[in-house]
mmCIF file of C-alpha atoms and ligand atoms in Angstrom:
data_model
loop_
_atom_site.group_PDB
_atom_site.id
_atom_site.type_symbol
_atom_site.label_atom_id
_atom_site.label_comp_id
_atom_site.label_asym_id
_atom_site.label_seq_id
_atom_site.Cartn_x
_atom_site.Cartn_y
_atom_site.Cartn_z
ATOM 1 C CA UNK A 348 4.487 -12.730 -14.221
ATOM 2 C CA UNK A 349 5.706 -9.778 -13.586
ATOM 3 C CA UNK A 350 3.077 -7.934 -11.367
ATOM 4 C CA UNK A 351 3.992 -3.692 -10.016
ATOM 5 C CA UNK A 352 2.857 -3.913 -6.410
ATOM 6 C CA UNK A 353 1.369 -0.059 -5.171
ATOM 7 C CA UNK A 354 -0.059 0.500 -2.297
ATOM 8 C CA UNK A 355 -1.691 3.274 0.143
ATOM 9 C CA UNK A 356 -2.393 5.735 -3.324
ATOM 10 C CA UNK A 357 -4.472 7.641 -0.717
ATOM 11 C CA UNK A 358 -6.402 9.627 -3.839
ATOM 12 C CA UNK A 359 -2.766 11.485 -4.740
ATOM 13 C CA UNK A 360 -3.746 11.816 -8.735
ATOM 14 C CA UNK A 361 -0.464 13.486 -9.134
ATOM 15 C CA UNK A 362 1.373 10.534 -7.105
ATOM 16 C CA UNK A 363 -0.611 7.775 -9.292
ATOM 17 C CA UNK A 364 -0.362 9.134 -12.599
ATOM 18 C CA UNK A 365 3.549 8.981 -12.003
ATOM 19 C CA UNK A 366 3.945 5.608 -10.432
ATOM 20 C CA UNK A 367 1.941 4.680 -14.020
ATOM 21 C CA UNK A 368 3.977 5.918 -16.135
ATOM 22 C CA UNK A 369 6.718 4.468 -14.398
ATOM 23 C CA UNK A 370 5.980 0.875 -14.769
ATOM 24 C CA UNK A 371 3.881 0.494 -17.331
ATOM 25 C CA UNK A 372 6.346 -1.372 -19.960
ATOM 26 C CA UNK A 373 7.659 -3.178 -17.380
ATOM 27 C CA UNK A 374 4.605 -5.076 -16.171
ATOM 28 C CA UNK A 375 2.371 -7.351 -16.758
ATOM 29 C CA UNK A 376 -0.059 -7.087 -13.709
ATOM 30 C CA UNK A 377 -1.201 -4.486 -10.829
ATOM 31 C CA UNK A 378 -1.907 -5.080 -7.141
ATOM 32 C CA UNK A 379 -2.801 -2.173 -5.281
ATOM 33 C CA UNK A 380 -2.551 -3.188 -1.491
ATOM 34 C CA UNK A 381 -5.714 -0.414 -0.071
ATOM 35 C CA UNK A 382 -6.211 2.787 0.332
ATOM 36 C CA UNK A 383 -7.237 3.941 -3.001
ATOM 37 C CA UNK A 384 -8.855 6.800 -1.376
ATOM 38 C CA UNK A 385 -7.899 9.774 1.889
ATOM 39 C CA UNK A 386 -5.766 11.921 3.024
ATOM 40 C CA UNK A 387 -5.337 13.407 -0.459
ATOM 41 C CA UNK A 388 -7.832 15.726 -2.437
ATOM 42 C CA UNK A 389 -8.625 13.806 -5.870
ATOM 43 C CA UNK A 390 -10.536 10.072 -4.897
ATOM 44 C CA UNK A 391 -12.146 10.144 -7.583
ATOM 45 C CA UNK A 392 -9.165 10.427 -10.476
ATOM 46 C CA UNK A 393 -8.116 7.509 -8.375
ATOM 47 C CA UNK A 394 -10.605 5.397 -9.030
ATOM 48 C CA UNK A 395 -11.594 5.796 -12.461
ATOM 49 C CA UNK A 396 -7.610 5.921 -12.843
ATOM 50 C CA UNK A 397 -8.217 2.395 -10.819
ATOM 51 C CA UNK A 398 -10.783 0.873 -12.972
ATOM 52 C CA UNK A 399 -8.840 2.176 -16.353
ATOM 53 C CA UNK A 400 -5.663 0.625 -15.866
ATOM 54 C CA UNK A 401 -7.305 -2.609 -14.661
ATOM 55 C CA UNK A 402 -6.014 -2.293 -11.397
ATOM 56 C CA UNK A 403 -6.616 -5.265 -8.932
ATOM 57 C CA UNK A 404 -7.407 -3.319 -5.681
ATOM 58 C CA UNK A 405 -7.805 -4.936 -1.511
ATOM 59 C CA UNK A 406 -9.456 -3.771 0.647
ATOM 60 C CA UNK A 407 -7.827 -0.391 3.115
ATOM 61 C CA UNK A 408 -8.181 1.201 5.858
ATOM 62 C CA UNK A 409 -9.527 4.529 4.720
ATOM 63 C CA UNK A 410 -11.693 3.205 1.345
ATOM 64 C CA UNK A 411 -13.939 1.082 4.733
ATOM 65 C CA UNK A 412 -14.152 4.038 6.219
ATOM 66 C CA UNK A 413 -15.143 6.058 3.603
ATOM 67 C CA UNK A 414 -17.889 3.173 2.650
ATOM 68 C CA UNK A 415 -19.039 3.337 6.929
ATOM 69 C CA UNK A 416 -17.834 5.773 9.095
ATOM 70 C CA UNK A 417 -17.879 4.199 11.323
ATOM 71 C CA UNK A 418 -14.754 1.981 11.140
ATOM 72 C CA UNK A 419 -13.545 6.046 11.360
ATOM 73 C CA UNK A 420 -13.775 5.375 15.319
ATOM 74 C CA UNK A 421 -9.458 5.383 15.766
ATOM 75 C CA UNK A 422 -8.565 8.301 13.071
ATOM 76 C CA UNK A 423 -6.946 11.255 14.288
ATOM 77 C CA UNK A 424 -8.003 14.481 13.886
ATOM 78 C CA UNK A 425 -6.258 14.678 10.019
ATOM 79 C CA UNK A 426 -7.669 11.336 8.582
ATOM 80 C CA UNK A 427 -11.250 11.630 10.230
ATOM 81 C CA UNK A 428 -11.646 14.919 9.082
ATOM 82 C CA UNK A 429 -10.151 14.167 5.355
ATOM 83 C CA UNK A 430 -12.403 10.911 5.388
ATOM 84 C CA UNK A 431 -15.449 13.297 5.993
ATOM 85 C CA UNK A 432 -14.354 15.128 3.148
ATOM 86 C CA UNK A 433 -13.634 11.889 0.749
ATOM 87 C CA UNK A 434 -17.492 10.736 1.673
ATOM 88 C CA UNK A 435 -18.495 13.981 1.021
ATOM 89 C CA UNK A 436 -17.126 13.720 -2.724
ATOM 90 C CA UNK A 437 -16.736 10.445 -3.741
ATOM 91 C CA UNK A 438 -19.257 9.847 -6.816
ATOM 92 C CA UNK A 439 -22.157 6.986 -4.743
ATOM 93 C CA UNK A 440 -20.990 4.734 -7.961
ATOM 94 C CA UNK A 441 -17.264 5.476 -6.832
ATOM 95 C CA UNK A 442 -18.262 4.329 -3.150
ATOM 96 C CA UNK A 443 -19.681 1.202 -4.073
ATOM 97 C CA UNK A 444 -16.582 0.015 -5.972
ATOM 98 C CA UNK A 445 -14.626 0.735 -3.074
ATOM 99 C CA UNK A 446 -17.576 -1.395 -1.058
ATOM 100 C CA UNK A 447 -16.719 -3.886 -3.734
ATOM 101 C CA UNK A 448 -13.046 -4.143 -2.646
ATOM 102 C CA UNK A 449 -11.736 -7.785 -0.545
ATOM 103 C CA UNK A 450 -10.082 -7.735 2.648
ATOM 104 C CA UNK A 451 -7.409 -10.216 1.078
ATOM 105 C CA UNK A 452 -5.258 -11.729 -2.567
ATOM 106 C CA UNK A 453 -4.109 -14.887 -3.328
ATOM 107 C CA UNK A 454 -1.197 -15.334 -5.434
ATOM 108 C CA UNK A 455 0.134 -18.242 -6.586
ATOM 109 C CA UNK A 456 2.991 -18.279 -3.983
ATOM 110 C CA UNK A 457 1.789 -15.788 -1.760
ATOM 111 C CA UNK A 458 -1.105 -13.337 -0.060
ATOM 112 C CA UNK A 459 -1.743 -9.744 -0.412
ATOM 113 C CA UNK A 460 -3.508 -7.542 2.411
ATOM 114 C CA UNK A 461 -3.165 -3.608 3.476
ATOM 115 C CA UNK A 462 -2.352 -4.397 7.333
ATOM 116 C CA UNK A 463 -2.194 -7.686 8.059
ATOM 117 C CA UNK A 464 -4.258 -11.172 6.827
ATOM 118 C CA UNK A 465 -6.164 -11.524 10.193
ATOM 119 C CA UNK A 466 -6.935 -7.441 10.049
ATOM 120 C CA UNK A 467 -6.798 -4.523 7.759
ATOM 121 C CA UNK A 468 -6.055 -1.738 10.271
ATOM 122 C CA UNK A 469 -3.754 -3.487 12.211
ATOM 123 C CA UNK A 470 0.354 -3.063 11.819
ATOM 124 C CA UNK A 471 3.333 -5.251 10.904
ATOM 125 C CA UNK A 472 5.432 -2.570 12.180
ATOM 126 C CA UNK A 473 7.469 -3.881 14.998
ATOM 127 C CA UNK A 474 9.538 -7.512 15.178
ATOM 128 C CA UNK A 475 7.145 -8.981 17.542
ATOM 129 C CA UNK A 476 4.489 -7.954 15.253
ATOM 130 C CA UNK A 477 6.076 -9.231 11.793
ATOM 131 C CA UNK A 478 7.411 -12.584 13.727
ATOM 132 C CA UNK A 479 3.317 -13.307 14.272
ATOM 133 C CA UNK A 480 2.514 -12.700 11.004
ATOM 134 C CA UNK A 481 5.432 -14.572 9.886
ATOM 135 C CA UNK A 482 4.926 -18.291 12.489
ATOM 136 C CA UNK A 483 0.792 -18.481 11.175
ATOM 137 C CA UNK A 484 2.681 -18.468 7.576
ATOM 138 C CA UNK A 485 4.858 -20.926 8.606
ATOM 139 C CA UNK A 486 1.825 -23.372 10.639
ATOM 140 C CA UNK A 487 -0.080 -23.009 6.826
ATOM 141 C CA UNK A 488 -3.400 -21.174 8.437
ATOM 142 C CA UNK A 489 -2.886 -19.024 4.642
ATOM 143 C CA UNK A 490 -2.294 -22.326 2.768
ATOM 144 C CA UNK A 491 1.528 -23.127 1.184
ATOM 145 C CA UNK A 492 2.498 -19.497 1.080
ATOM 146 C CA UNK A 493 6.213 -17.738 0.829
ATOM 147 C CA UNK A 494 4.930 -14.112 0.748
ATOM 148 C CA UNK A 495 3.101 -11.855 1.943
ATOM 149 C CA UNK A 496 2.466 -8.174 0.808
ATOM 150 C CA UNK A 497 1.161 -6.267 2.861
ATOM 151 C CA UNK A 498 1.053 -2.159 3.334
ATOM 152 C CA UNK A 499 -0.850 0.170 5.631
ATOM 153 C CA UNK A 500 2.382 1.743 7.618
ATOM 154 C CA UNK A 501 3.708 3.914 3.706
ATOM 155 C CA UNK A 502 6.975 2.391 4.937
ATOM 156 C CA UNK A 503 9.052 0.019 1.996
ATOM 157 C CA UNK A 504 10.048 -2.355 3.910
ATOM 158 C CA UNK A 505 10.900 -6.426 4.182
ATOM 159 C CA UNK A 506 10.674 -8.977 6.773
ATOM 160 C CA UNK A 507 12.315 -12.425 6.514
ATOM 161 C CA UNK A 508 12.064 -15.743 8.625
ATOM 162 C CA UNK A 509 15.036 -18.327 7.617
ATOM 163 C CA UNK A 510 15.055 -21.839 7.868
ATOM 164 C CA UNK A 511 15.415 -21.563 11.415
ATOM 165 C CA UNK A 512 12.715 -19.971 12.108
ATOM 166 C CA UNK A 513 14.968 -15.965 12.776
ATOM 167 C CA UNK A 514 12.860 -13.302 11.668
ATOM 168 C CA UNK A 515 14.668 -10.428 10.990
ATOM 169 C CA UNK A 516 14.681 -6.923 8.625
ATOM 170 C CA UNK A 517 16.560 -6.936 5.664
ATOM 171 C CA UNK A 518 17.891 -4.225 4.600
ATOM 172 C CA UNK A 519 16.576 -2.591 0.515
ATOM 173 C CA UNK A 520 20.091 -2.894 -1.386
ATOM 174 C CA UNK A 521 21.122 0.436 -3.002
ATOM 175 C CA UNK A 522 19.857 -1.260 -6.950
ATOM 176 C CA UNK A 523 17.041 -2.122 -5.194
ATOM 177 C CA UNK A 524 16.154 -5.159 -6.204
ATOM 178 C CA UNK A 525 16.797 -8.650 -3.994
ATOM 179 C CA UNK A 526 16.563 -12.013 -4.478
ATOM 180 C CA UNK A 527 13.952 -14.382 -2.682
ATOM 181 C CA UNK A 528 14.979 -17.592 -1.472
ATOM 182 C CA UNK A 529 11.765 -20.192 -1.777
ATOM 183 C CA UNK A 530 13.000 -21.607 0.752
ATOM 184 C CA UNK A 531 12.273 -18.602 3.310
ATOM 185 C CA UNK A 532 9.429 -16.559 4.246
ATOM 186 C CA UNK A 533 9.123 -13.186 3.280
ATOM 187 C CA UNK A 534 6.545 -10.328 4.206
ATOM 188 C CA UNK A 535 6.740 -7.028 2.075
ATOM 189 C CA UNK A 536 5.697 -4.002 2.274
ATOM 190 C CA UNK A 537 6.285 -1.409 -0.807
ATOM 191 C CA UNK A 538 6.269 2.018 0.617
ATOM 192 C CA UNK A 539 3.134 4.616 -0.197
ATOM 193 C CA UNK A 540 2.145 6.157 -3.995
ATOM 194 C CA UNK A 541 0.445 8.636 -2.161
ATOM 195 C CA UNK A 542 1.715 10.080 1.651
ATOM 196 C CA UNK A 543 5.098 8.156 1.828
ATOM 197 C CA UNK A 544 6.618 7.798 5.062
ATOM 198 C CA UNK A 545 9.808 6.661 4.254
ATOM 199 C CA UNK A 546 11.500 10.540 4.955
ATOM 200 C CA UNK A 547 11.702 11.095 1.182
ATOM 201 C CA UNK A 548 8.852 12.912 -0.890
ATOM 202 C CA UNK A 549 8.861 10.332 -4.246
ATOM 203 C CA UNK A 550 6.333 7.821 -4.557
ATOM 204 C CA UNK A 551 7.149 4.392 -3.556
ATOM 205 C CA UNK A 552 6.550 0.780 -5.371
ATOM 206 C CA UNK A 553 7.962 -2.378 -6.361
ATOM 207 C CA UNK A 554 7.960 -4.258 -9.538
ATOM 208 C CA UNK A 555 7.725 -8.371 -8.361
ATOM 209 C CA UNK A 556 9.115 -11.049 -10.876
ATOM 210 C CA UNK A 557 7.158 -14.665 -9.823
ATOM 211 C CA UNK A 558 9.450 -16.343 -12.334
ATOM 212 C CA UNK A 559 13.035 -15.045 -11.240
ATOM 213 C CA UNK A 560 11.560 -14.492 -7.435
ATOM 214 C CA UNK A 561 13.040 -10.970 -7.396
ATOM 215 C CA UNK A 562 11.136 -7.702 -5.731
ATOM 216 C CA UNK A 563 12.988 -4.661 -6.906
ATOM 217 C CA UNK A 564 11.839 -2.028 -5.308
ATOM 218 C CA UNK A 565 10.989 1.943 -6.991
ATOM 219 C CA UNK A 566 11.146 5.365 -6.212
ATOM 220 C CA UNK A 567 9.687 8.307 -8.893
ATOM 221 C CA UNK A 568 9.722 11.511 -8.084
ATOM 222 C CA UNK A 569 6.329 13.238 -8.783
ATOM 223 C CA UNK A 570 4.803 16.899 -9.442
ATOM 224 C CA UNK A 571 3.792 17.272 -5.058
ATOM 225 C CA UNK A 572 3.193 20.746 -5.470
ATOM 226 C CA UNK A 573 0.157 20.357 -7.524
ATOM 227 C CA UNK A 574 -1.288 17.997 -4.783
ATOM 228 C CA UNK A 575 -0.487 20.647 -1.867
ATOM 229 C CA UNK A 576 -2.638 22.712 -4.201
ATOM 230 C CA UNK A 577 -5.283 20.589 -4.643
ATOM 231 C CA UNK A 578 -5.603 19.573 -0.822
ATOM 232 C CA UNK A 579 -4.997 23.525 0.123
ATOM 233 C CA UNK A 580 -7.992 24.185 -2.329
ATOM 234 C CA UNK A 581 -10.277 21.626 -1.179
ATOM 235 C CA UNK A 582 -9.860 23.333 2.586
ATOM 236 C CA UNK A 583 -8.211 19.672 4.059
ATOM 237 C CA UNK A 584 -5.593 20.129 6.322
ATOM 238 C CA UNK A 585 -2.619 21.876 6.065
ATOM 239 C CA UNK A 586 -0.878 19.134 7.749
ATOM 240 C CA UNK A 587 -1.483 16.676 4.946
ATOM 241 C CA UNK A 588 0.084 18.744 2.320
ATOM 242 C CA UNK A 589 3.410 19.768 4.709
ATOM 243 C CA UNK A 590 3.742 15.829 5.346
ATOM 244 C CA UNK A 591 4.288 15.346 1.866
ATOM 245 C CA UNK A 592 7.036 17.456 1.110
ATOM 246 C CA UNK A 593 9.787 15.868 3.419
ATOM 247 C CA UNK A 594 7.688 12.388 3.109
ATOM 248 C CA UNK A 595 7.063 11.966 6.678
HETATM 249 FE FE1 FE2 B 146 -2.976 3.887 4.668
#
């Protein structure tokens, strides 16, 4: 089975539609690792597209804050302003859709989460954070899994624990394709569709082939100017528009 894995769409309908067009004929299933809304100006359009294509979404910290403002307590001023706008503009039906999302999702060989399997809002960004999660995977805390899919950092990333227990990041090859060794453990982050932070404005996602155990990272160009126009018209913070231009 080929699973298109996306994350952090963040109400960017131009990016989301471009990515859907890209994987349309290549994927049997679509999985979203959270944060359908927040930051950008098209939350209802993104929820609608997610439903129309039958995408399975898990809960992100911005989805959570859109449903309950108490979860925006640690947000920076830009994220907080955007979530206040999002709460005002989301339909009741779409808030209910977000409210029904689950924290984690089980796959045949792995687990999908937003921040980390333990906490929607915590980051797997630094080596000690990756090591802690991989150690818990090795102990079987979440059952017998080799792969954990995560988002939240908005950066494409692979962490690997080898059979001796050594943890290191794995460089993503230029062609984007990596074959997993199923004797080892992996943390895989597809990057972000709607607000990439790899220093590249293109949307990022990957296709995970669960039969060949290959992961193919993709970068997709979308109409950034159109997204910026929507942000400006919605009176959302200018900073949120600027950061899309250089992917930071
Ligand atoms: Fe996010």
